[in-house]
mmCIF file of C-alpha atoms in Angstrom:
data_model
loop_
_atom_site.group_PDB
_atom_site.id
_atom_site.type_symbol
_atom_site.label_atom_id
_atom_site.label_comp_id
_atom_site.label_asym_id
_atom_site.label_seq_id
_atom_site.Cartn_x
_atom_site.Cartn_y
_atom_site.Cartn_z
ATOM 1 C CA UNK A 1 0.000 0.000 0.000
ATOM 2 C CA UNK A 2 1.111 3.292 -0.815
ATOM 3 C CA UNK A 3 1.332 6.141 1.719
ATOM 4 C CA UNK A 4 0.397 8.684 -0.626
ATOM 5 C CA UNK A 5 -2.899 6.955 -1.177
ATOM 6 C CA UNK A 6 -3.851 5.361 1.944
ATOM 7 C CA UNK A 7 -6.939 7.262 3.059
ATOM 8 C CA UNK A 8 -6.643 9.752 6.061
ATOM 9 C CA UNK A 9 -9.454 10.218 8.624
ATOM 10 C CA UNK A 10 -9.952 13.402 10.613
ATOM 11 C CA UNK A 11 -12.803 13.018 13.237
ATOM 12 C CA UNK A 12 -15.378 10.673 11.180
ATOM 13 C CA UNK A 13 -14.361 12.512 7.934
ATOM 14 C CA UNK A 14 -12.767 10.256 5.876
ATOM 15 C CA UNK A 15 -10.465 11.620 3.064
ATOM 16 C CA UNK A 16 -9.712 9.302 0.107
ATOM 17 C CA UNK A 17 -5.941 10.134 -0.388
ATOM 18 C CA UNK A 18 -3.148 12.637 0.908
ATOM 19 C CA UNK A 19 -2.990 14.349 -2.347
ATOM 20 C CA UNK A 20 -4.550 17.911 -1.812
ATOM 21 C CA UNK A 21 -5.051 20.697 -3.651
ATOM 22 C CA UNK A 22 -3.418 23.524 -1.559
ATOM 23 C CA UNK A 23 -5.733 27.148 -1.839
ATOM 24 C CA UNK A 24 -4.506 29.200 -4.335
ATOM 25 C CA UNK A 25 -6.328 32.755 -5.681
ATOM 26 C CA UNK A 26 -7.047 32.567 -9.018
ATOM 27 C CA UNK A 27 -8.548 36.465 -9.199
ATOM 28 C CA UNK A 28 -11.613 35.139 -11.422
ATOM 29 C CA UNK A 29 -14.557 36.312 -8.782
ATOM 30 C CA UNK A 30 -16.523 39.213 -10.118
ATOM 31 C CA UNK A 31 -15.624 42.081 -8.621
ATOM 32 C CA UNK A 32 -18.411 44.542 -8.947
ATOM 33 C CA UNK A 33 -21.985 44.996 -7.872
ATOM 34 C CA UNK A 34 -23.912 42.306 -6.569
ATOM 35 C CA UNK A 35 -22.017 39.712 -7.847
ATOM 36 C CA UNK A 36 -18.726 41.111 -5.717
ATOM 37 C CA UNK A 37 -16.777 37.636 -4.587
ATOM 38 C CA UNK A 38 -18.520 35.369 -6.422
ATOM 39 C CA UNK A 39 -17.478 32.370 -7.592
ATOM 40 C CA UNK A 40 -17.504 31.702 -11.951
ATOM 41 C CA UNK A 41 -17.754 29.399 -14.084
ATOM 42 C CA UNK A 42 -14.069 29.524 -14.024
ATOM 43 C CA UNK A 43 -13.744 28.007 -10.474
ATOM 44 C CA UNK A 44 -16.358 25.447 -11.056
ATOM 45 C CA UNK A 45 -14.298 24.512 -13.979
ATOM 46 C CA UNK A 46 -10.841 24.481 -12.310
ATOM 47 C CA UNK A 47 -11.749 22.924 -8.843
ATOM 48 C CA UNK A 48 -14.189 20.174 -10.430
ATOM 49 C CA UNK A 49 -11.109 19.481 -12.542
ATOM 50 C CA UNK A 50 -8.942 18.586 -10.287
ATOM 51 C CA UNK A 51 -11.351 16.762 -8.031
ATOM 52 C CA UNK A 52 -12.046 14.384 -11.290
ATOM 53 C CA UNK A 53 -8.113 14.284 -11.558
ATOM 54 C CA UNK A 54 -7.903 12.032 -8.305
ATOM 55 C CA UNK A 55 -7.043 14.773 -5.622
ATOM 56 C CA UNK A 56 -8.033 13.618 -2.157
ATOM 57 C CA UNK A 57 -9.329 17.108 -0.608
ATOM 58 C CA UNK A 58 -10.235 20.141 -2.855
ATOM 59 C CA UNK A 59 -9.351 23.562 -0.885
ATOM 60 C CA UNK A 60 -11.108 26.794 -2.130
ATOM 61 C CA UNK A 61 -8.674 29.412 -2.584
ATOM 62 C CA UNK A 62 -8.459 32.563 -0.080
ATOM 63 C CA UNK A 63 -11.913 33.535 0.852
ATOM 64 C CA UNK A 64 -12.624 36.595 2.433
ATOM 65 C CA UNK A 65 -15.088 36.979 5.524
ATOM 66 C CA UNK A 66 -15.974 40.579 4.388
ATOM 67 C CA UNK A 67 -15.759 42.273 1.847
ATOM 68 C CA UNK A 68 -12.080 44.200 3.183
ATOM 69 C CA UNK A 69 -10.881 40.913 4.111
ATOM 70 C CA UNK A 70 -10.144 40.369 0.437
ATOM 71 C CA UNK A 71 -6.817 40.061 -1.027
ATOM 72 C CA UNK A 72 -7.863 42.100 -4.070
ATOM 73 C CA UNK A 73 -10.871 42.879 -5.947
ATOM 74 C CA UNK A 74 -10.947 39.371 -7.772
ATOM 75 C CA UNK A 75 -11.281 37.169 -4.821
ATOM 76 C CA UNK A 76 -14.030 35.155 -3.586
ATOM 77 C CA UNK A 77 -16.163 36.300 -0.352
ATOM 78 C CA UNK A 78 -18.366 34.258 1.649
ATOM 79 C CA UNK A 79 -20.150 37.002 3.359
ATOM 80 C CA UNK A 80 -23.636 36.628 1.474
ATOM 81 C CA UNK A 81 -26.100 34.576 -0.051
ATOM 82 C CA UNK A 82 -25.323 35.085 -3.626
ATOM 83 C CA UNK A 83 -22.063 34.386 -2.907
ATOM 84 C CA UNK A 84 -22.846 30.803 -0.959
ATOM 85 C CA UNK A 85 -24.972 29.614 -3.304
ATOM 86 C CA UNK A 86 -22.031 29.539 -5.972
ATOM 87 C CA UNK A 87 -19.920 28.222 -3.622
ATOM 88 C CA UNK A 88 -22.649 25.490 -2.915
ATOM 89 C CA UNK A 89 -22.022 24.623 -6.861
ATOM 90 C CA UNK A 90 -18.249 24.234 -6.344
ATOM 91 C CA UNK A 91 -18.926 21.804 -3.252
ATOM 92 C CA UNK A 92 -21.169 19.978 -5.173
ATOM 93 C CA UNK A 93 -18.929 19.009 -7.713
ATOM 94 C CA UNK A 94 -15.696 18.291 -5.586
ATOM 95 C CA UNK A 95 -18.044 15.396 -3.941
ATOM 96 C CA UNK A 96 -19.204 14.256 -7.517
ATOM 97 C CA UNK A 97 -16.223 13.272 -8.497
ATOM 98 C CA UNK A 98 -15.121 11.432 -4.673
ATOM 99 C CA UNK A 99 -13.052 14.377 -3.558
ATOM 100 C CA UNK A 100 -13.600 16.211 -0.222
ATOM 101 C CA UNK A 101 -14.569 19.844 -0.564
ATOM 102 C CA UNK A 102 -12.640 22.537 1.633
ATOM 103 C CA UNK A 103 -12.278 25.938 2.069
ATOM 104 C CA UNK A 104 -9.946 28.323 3.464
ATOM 105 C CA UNK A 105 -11.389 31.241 5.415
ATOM 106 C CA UNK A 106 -8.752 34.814 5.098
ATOM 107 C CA UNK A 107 -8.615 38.272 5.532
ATOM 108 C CA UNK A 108 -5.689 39.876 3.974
ATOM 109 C CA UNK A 109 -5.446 42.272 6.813
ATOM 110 C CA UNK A 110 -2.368 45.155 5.604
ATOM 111 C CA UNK A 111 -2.091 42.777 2.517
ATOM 112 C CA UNK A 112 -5.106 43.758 1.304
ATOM 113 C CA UNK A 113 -6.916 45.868 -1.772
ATOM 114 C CA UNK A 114 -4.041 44.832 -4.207
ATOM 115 C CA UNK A 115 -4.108 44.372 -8.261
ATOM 116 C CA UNK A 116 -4.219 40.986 -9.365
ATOM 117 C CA UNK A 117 -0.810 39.102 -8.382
ATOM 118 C CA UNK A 118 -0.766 37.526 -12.177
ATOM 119 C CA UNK A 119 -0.756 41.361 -13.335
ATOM 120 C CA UNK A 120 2.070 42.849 -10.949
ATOM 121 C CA UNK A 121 -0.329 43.289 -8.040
ATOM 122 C CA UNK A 122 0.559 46.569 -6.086
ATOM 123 C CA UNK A 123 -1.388 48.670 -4.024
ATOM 124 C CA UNK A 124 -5.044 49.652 -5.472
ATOM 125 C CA UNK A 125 -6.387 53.095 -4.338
ATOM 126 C CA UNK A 126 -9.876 54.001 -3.353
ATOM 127 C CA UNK A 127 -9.840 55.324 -6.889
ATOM 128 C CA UNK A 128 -9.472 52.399 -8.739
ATOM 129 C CA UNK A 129 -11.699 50.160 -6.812
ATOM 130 C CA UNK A 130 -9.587 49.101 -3.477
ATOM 131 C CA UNK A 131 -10.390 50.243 -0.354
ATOM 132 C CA UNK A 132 -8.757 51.340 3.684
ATOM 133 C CA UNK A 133 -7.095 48.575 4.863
ATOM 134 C CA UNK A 134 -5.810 47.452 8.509
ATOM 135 C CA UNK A 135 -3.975 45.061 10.445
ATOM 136 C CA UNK A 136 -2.244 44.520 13.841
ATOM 137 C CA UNK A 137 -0.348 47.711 13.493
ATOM 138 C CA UNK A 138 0.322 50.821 11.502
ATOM 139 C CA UNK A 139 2.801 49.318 10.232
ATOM 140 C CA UNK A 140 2.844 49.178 6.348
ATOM 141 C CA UNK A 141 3.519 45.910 3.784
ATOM 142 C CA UNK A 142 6.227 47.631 1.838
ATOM 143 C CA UNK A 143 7.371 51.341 0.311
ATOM 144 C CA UNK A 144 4.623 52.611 -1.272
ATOM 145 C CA UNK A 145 2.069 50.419 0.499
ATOM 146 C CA UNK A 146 -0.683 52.188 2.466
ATOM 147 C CA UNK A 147 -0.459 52.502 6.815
ATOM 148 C CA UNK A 148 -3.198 50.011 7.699
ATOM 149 C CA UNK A 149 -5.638 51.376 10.418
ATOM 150 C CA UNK A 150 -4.651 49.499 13.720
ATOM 151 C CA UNK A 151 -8.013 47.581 15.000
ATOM 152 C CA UNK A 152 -9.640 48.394 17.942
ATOM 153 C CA UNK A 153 -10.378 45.553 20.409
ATOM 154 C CA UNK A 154 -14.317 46.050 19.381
ATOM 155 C CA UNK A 155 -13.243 45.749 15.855
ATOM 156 C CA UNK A 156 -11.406 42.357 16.419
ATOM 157 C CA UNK A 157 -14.614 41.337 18.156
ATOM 158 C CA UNK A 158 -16.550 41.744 14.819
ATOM 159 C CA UNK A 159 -13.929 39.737 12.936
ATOM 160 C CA UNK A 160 -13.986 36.958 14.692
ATOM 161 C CA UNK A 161 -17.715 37.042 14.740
ATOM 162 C CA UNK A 162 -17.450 37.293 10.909
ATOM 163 C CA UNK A 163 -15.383 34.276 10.511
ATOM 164 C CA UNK A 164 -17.675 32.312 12.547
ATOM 165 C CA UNK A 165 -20.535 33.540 10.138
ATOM 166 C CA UNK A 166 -18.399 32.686 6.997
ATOM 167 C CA UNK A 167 -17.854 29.311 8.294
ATOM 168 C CA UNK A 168 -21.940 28.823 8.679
ATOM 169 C CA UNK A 169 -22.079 29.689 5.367
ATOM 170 C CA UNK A 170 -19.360 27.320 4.565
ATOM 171 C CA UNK A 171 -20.923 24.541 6.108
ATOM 172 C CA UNK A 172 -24.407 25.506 4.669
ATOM 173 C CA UNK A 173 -22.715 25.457 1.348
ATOM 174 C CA UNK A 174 -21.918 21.845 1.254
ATOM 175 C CA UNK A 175 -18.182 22.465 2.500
ATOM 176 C CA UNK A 176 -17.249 19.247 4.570
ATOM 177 C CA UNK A 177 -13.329 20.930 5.815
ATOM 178 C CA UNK A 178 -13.045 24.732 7.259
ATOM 179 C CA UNK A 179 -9.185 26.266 6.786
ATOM 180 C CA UNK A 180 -8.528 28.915 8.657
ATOM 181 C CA UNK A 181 -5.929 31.297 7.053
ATOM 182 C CA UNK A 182 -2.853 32.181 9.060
ATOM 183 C CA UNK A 183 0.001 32.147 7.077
ATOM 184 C CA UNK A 184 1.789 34.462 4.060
ATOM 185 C CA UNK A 185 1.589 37.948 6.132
ATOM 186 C CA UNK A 186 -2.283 37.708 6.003
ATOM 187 C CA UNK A 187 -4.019 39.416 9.327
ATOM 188 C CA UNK A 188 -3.588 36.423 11.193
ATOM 189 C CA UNK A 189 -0.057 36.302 10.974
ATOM 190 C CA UNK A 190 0.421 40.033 11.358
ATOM 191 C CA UNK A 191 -0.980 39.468 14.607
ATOM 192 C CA UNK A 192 1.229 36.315 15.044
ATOM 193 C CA UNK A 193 4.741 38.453 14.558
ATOM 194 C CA UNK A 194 6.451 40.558 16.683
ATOM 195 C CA UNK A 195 7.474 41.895 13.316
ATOM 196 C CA UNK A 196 4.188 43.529 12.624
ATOM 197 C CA UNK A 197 2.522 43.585 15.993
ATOM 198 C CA UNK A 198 3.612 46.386 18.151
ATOM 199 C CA UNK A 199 0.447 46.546 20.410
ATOM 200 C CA UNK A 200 0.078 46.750 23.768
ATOM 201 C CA UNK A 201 -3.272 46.081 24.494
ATOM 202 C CA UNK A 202 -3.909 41.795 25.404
ATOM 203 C CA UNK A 203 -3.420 41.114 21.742
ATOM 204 C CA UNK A 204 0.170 42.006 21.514
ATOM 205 C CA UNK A 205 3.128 41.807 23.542
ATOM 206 C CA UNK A 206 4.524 38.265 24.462
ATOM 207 C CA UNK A 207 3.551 35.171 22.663
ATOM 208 C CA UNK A 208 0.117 34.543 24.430
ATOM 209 C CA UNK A 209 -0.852 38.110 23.469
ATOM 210 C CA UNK A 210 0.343 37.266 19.840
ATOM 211 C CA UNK A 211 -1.552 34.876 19.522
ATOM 212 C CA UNK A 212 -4.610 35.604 20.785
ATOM 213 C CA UNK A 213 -6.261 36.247 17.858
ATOM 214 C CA UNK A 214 -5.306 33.176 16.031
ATOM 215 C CA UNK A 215 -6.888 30.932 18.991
ATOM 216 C CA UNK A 216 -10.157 33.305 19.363
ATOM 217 C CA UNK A 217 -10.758 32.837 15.777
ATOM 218 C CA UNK A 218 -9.712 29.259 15.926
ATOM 219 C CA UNK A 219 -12.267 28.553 19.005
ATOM 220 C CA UNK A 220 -15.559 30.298 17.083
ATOM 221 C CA UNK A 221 -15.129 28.633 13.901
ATOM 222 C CA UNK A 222 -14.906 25.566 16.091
ATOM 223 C CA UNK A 223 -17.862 26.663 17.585
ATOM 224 C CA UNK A 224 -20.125 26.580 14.369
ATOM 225 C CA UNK A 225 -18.574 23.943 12.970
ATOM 226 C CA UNK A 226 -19.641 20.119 13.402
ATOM 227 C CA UNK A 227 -18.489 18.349 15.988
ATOM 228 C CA UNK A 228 -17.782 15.152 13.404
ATOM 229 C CA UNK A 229 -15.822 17.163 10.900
ATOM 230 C CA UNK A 230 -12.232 18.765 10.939
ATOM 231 C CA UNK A 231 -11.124 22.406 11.074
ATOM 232 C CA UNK A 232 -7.534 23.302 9.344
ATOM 233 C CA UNK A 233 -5.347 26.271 10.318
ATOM 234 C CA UNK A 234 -2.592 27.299 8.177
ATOM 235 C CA UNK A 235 0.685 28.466 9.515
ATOM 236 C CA UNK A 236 3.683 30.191 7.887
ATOM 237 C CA UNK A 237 6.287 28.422 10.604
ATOM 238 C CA UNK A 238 8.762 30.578 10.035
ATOM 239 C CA UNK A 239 9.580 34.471 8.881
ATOM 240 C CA UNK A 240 12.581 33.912 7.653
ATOM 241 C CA UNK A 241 14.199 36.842 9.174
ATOM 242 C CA UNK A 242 16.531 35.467 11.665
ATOM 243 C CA UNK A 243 18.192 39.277 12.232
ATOM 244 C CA UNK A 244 15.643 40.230 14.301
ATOM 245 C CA UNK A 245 13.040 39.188 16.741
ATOM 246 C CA UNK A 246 9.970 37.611 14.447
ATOM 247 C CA UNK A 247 7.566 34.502 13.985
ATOM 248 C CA UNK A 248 9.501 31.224 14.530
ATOM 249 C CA UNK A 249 9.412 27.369 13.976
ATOM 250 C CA UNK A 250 9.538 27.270 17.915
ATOM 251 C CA UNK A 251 5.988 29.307 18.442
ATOM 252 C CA UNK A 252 4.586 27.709 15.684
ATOM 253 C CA UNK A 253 5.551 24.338 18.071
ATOM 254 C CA UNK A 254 3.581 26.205 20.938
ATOM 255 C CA UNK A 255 0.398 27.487 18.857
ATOM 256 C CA UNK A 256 0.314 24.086 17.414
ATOM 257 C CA UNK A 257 -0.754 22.759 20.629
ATOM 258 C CA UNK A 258 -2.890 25.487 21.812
ATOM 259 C CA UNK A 259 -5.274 25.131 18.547
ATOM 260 C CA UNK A 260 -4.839 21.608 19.069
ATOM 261 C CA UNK A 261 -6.779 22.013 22.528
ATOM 262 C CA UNK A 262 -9.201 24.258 20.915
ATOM 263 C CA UNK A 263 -10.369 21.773 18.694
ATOM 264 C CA UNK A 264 -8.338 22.044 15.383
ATOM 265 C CA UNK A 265 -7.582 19.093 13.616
ATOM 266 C CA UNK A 266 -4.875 19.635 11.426
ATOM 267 C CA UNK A 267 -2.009 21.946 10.811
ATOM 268 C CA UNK A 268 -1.412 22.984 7.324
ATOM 269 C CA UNK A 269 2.497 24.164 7.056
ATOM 270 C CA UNK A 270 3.672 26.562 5.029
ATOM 271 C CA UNK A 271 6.385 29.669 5.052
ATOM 272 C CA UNK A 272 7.233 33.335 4.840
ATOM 273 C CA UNK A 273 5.159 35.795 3.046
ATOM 274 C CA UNK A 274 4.922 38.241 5.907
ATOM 275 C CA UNK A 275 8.119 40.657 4.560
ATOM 276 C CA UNK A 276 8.734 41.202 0.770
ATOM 277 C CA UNK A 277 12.191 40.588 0.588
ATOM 278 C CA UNK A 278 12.984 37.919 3.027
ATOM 279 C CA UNK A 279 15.920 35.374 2.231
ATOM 280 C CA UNK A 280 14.241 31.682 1.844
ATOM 281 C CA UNK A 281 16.532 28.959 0.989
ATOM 282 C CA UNK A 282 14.239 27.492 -1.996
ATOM 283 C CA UNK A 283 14.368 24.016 -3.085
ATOM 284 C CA UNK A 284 12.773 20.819 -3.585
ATOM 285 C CA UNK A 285 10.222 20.063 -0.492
ATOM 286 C CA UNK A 286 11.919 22.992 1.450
ATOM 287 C CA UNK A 287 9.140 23.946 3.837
ATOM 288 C CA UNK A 288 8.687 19.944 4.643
ATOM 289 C CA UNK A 289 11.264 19.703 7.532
ATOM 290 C CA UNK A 290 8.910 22.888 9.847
ATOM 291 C CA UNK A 291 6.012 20.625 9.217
ATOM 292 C CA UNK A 292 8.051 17.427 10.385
ATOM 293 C CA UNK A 293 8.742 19.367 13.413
ATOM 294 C CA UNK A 294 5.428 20.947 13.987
ATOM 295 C CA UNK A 295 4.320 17.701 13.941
ATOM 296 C CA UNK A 296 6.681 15.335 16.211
ATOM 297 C CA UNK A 297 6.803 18.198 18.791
ATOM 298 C CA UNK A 298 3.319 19.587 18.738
ATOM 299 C CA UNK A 299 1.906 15.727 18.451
ATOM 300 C CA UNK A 300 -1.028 16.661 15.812
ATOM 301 C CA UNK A 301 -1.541 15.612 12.113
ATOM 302 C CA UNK A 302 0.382 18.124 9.078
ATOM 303 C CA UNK A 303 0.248 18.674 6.020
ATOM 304 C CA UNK A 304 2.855 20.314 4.297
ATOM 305 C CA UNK A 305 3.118 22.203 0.696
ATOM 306 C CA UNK A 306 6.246 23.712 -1.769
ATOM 307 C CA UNK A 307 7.927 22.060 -4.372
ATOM 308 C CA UNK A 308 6.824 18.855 -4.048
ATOM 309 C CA UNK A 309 6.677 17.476 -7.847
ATOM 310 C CA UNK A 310 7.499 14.030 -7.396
ATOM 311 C CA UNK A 311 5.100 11.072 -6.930
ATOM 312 C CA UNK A 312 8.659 9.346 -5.193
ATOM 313 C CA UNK A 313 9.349 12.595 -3.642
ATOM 314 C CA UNK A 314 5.448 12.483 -1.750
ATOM 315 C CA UNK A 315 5.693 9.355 -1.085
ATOM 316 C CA UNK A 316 8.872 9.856 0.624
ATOM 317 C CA UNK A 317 7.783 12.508 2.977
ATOM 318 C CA UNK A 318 4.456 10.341 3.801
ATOM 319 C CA UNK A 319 6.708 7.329 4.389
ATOM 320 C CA UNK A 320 9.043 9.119 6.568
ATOM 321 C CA UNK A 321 6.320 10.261 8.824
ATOM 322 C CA UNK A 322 7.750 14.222 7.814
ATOM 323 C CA UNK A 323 4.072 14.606 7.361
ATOM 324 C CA UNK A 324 0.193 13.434 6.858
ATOM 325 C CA UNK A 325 -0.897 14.878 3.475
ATOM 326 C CA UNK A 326 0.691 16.876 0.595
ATOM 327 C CA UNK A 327 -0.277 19.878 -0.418
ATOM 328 C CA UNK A 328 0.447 20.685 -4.239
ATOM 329 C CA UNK A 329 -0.021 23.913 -5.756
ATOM 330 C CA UNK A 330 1.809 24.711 -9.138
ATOM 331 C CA UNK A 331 2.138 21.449 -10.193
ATOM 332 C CA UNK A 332 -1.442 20.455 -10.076
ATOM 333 C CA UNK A 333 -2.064 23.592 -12.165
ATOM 334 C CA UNK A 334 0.579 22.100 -14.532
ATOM 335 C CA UNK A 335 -1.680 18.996 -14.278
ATOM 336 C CA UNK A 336 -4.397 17.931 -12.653
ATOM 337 C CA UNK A 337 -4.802 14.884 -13.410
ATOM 338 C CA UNK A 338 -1.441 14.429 -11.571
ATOM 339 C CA UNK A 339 -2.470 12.003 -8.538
ATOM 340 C CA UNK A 340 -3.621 9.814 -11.318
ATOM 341 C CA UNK A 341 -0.481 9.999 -12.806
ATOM 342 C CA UNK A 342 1.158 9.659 -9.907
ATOM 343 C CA UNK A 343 -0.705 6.380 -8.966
ATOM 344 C CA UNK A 344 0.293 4.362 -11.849
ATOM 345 C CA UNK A 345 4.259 5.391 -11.148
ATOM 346 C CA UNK A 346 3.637 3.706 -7.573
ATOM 347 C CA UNK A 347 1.826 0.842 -9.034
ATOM 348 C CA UNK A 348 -1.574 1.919 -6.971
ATOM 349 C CA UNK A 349 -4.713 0.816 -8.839
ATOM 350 C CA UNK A 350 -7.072 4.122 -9.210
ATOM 351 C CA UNK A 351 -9.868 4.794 -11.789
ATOM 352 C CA UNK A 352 -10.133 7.541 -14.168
ATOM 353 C CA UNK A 353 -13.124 9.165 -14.645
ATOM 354 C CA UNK A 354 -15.219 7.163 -16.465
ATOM 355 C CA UNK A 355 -15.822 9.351 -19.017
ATOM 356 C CA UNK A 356 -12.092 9.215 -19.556
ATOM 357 C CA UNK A 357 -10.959 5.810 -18.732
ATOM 358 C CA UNK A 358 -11.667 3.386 -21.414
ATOM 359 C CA UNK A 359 -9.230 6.106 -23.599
ATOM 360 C CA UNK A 360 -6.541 6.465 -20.999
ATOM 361 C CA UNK A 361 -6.634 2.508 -20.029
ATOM 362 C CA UNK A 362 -5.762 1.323 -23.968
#
């Protein structure tokens, strides 16, 4: 039996493989009027393709809880009922084809009201359609990037509330796995990083202030969310700025357990994204030795994600125990039918769509 496609349960949820599509924008939502952050033909298209290209668990890209939680114009929301009832389409589909649908909960927080990454992104005035934005301090992304507004304490009330609403939608939608988003320099981890937070109210300061956020937010999607199905939170373990006092592998360790005891399931590892010009020692499977440790130390289930390409190479960090599931990005846009593909290199039996199979099997 192959690692890579021996199925993984979480609570009573049972997922078919450890091949996942990892949430990635695609800046295809429409972005004005009623239909703002909702989800086209496009995403139907691109998620139901790679749930009928073998991929264990589906993840919806970055979905914003409001409608200044956004990344940029483009993205999906789940703050309404036009927009859930697209998303219910999207779910539907993932489970037609045997894949688990999922969907990762954000708000951009200082990162938000950009241009469209695959265009040069940037900062987008008021002007041209973006909008204030805020975070854990005034403390801006970059040169040229607006001061966010620091939140107030009642203002971090109402965002907590409003992931806990986006995650009843979620759920209503058909969604069977919540992510919640706090990684890549997003508002979670802006809270997370001494880099970024400079409060002194309860939400900044040492690493329980820090984090205080993350496990509020953690606890009322929890909350609303089924006792027999999992909730995912995504970390970046690591800054990458070793010069100066910032978000390490260590309290990444310590959160670990702390949304562990809250009731989260799963800890989805990632990197970086919280400077622009960090130094991160890229290569293949670079990020997989945090989620190793995350996950011998902290004693809960991880997935990890970044330049894994190789069905040997997946298989290797499954077998190892470096982590539970893989989660590919880039390369199942290069190809998603790529688990498939990746099935017959291990010799694992696994059926095409059967639509497509009696072409593919000759």
């Amino acid at each position: 039996m192959s690692a890579l496609f021996e199925p993984i349960t979480l609570r009573s949820l049972t997922i078919p493989n450890r091949i996942w599509l990892s949430p990635m924008c695609m800046y295809s939502a429409a972005s004005e009027g009623p239909e703002t952050g909702v989800a086209t033909d496009f995403h139907l298209a691109h998620l139901g393709s790679r749930a009928a290209g073998g991929a264990g668990l589906v993840m919806v890209e970055a979905t914003g809880v409001r409608p200044d939680a956004r990344i940029s114009p483009w993205d999906l929301g789940l703050w309404n009922d036009r927009q859930q009832d697209a998303l219910a389409r999207v779910a539907a589909l993932i489970r037609q084809h045997g894949s688990v649908p999922a969907i990762q909960l954000a708000h951009a927080g200082r990162k938000a009201s950009t241009g469209k990454a695959n265009a040069g992104g940037g900062p987008l005035g008021v002007e041209d359609g973006g909008w204030p934005v805020v975070g854990a301090s005034a403390i801006p992304f970059d040169d040229g990037y607006p001061t966010p507004l620091e939140l107030t304490e009642t203002q971090i009330a109402e965002l907590v509330e409003d992931f806990a609403s986006s995650a009843r939608r979620a759920l209503a939608a058909g969604f069977q796995v919540v992510e919640v988003h706090g990684a890549h320099g997003y508002l979670v981890h802006q809270f997370l990083s001494p880099i970024t937070n400079h409060r002194t109210d309860g939400y900044g300061g040492d690493f329980a202030g820090r984090s205080r956020l993350a496990r509020e937010i953690a606890t009322a999607v929890r909350a609303v969310w089924p006792a027999d199905l999992p909730v995912l939170f995504r970390v970046s373990a690591t800054d990458w700025v070793p010069e100066q006092p910032s978000w390490t592998v260590e309290e990444s360790v310590l959160l670990a357990k702390e949304l562990q005891a809250v009731g989260v399931d799963l800890i989805d590892v990632s990197t970086g994204g919280l400077v622009p010009r960090a130094t991160i020692a890229v290569g293949p499977g670079y990020q997989v030795p945090f989620a190793a440790r995350i996950r011998r130390e902290a004693g809960l289930p991880v997935s990890s994600v970044g330049l894994i390409t190789e069905p040997a190479q997946a298989e290797a960090i499954l077998a190892d125990g470096e982590a539970d599931a893989v989660m590919l990005g880039r390369e199942l846009l290069r190809d998603p039918y790529w688990p498939l593909h990746a099935a017959k290199t291990l010799g694992v039996k696994a059926d095409w769509p059967e639509q497509y199979g009696f072409v593919v099997a000759r």
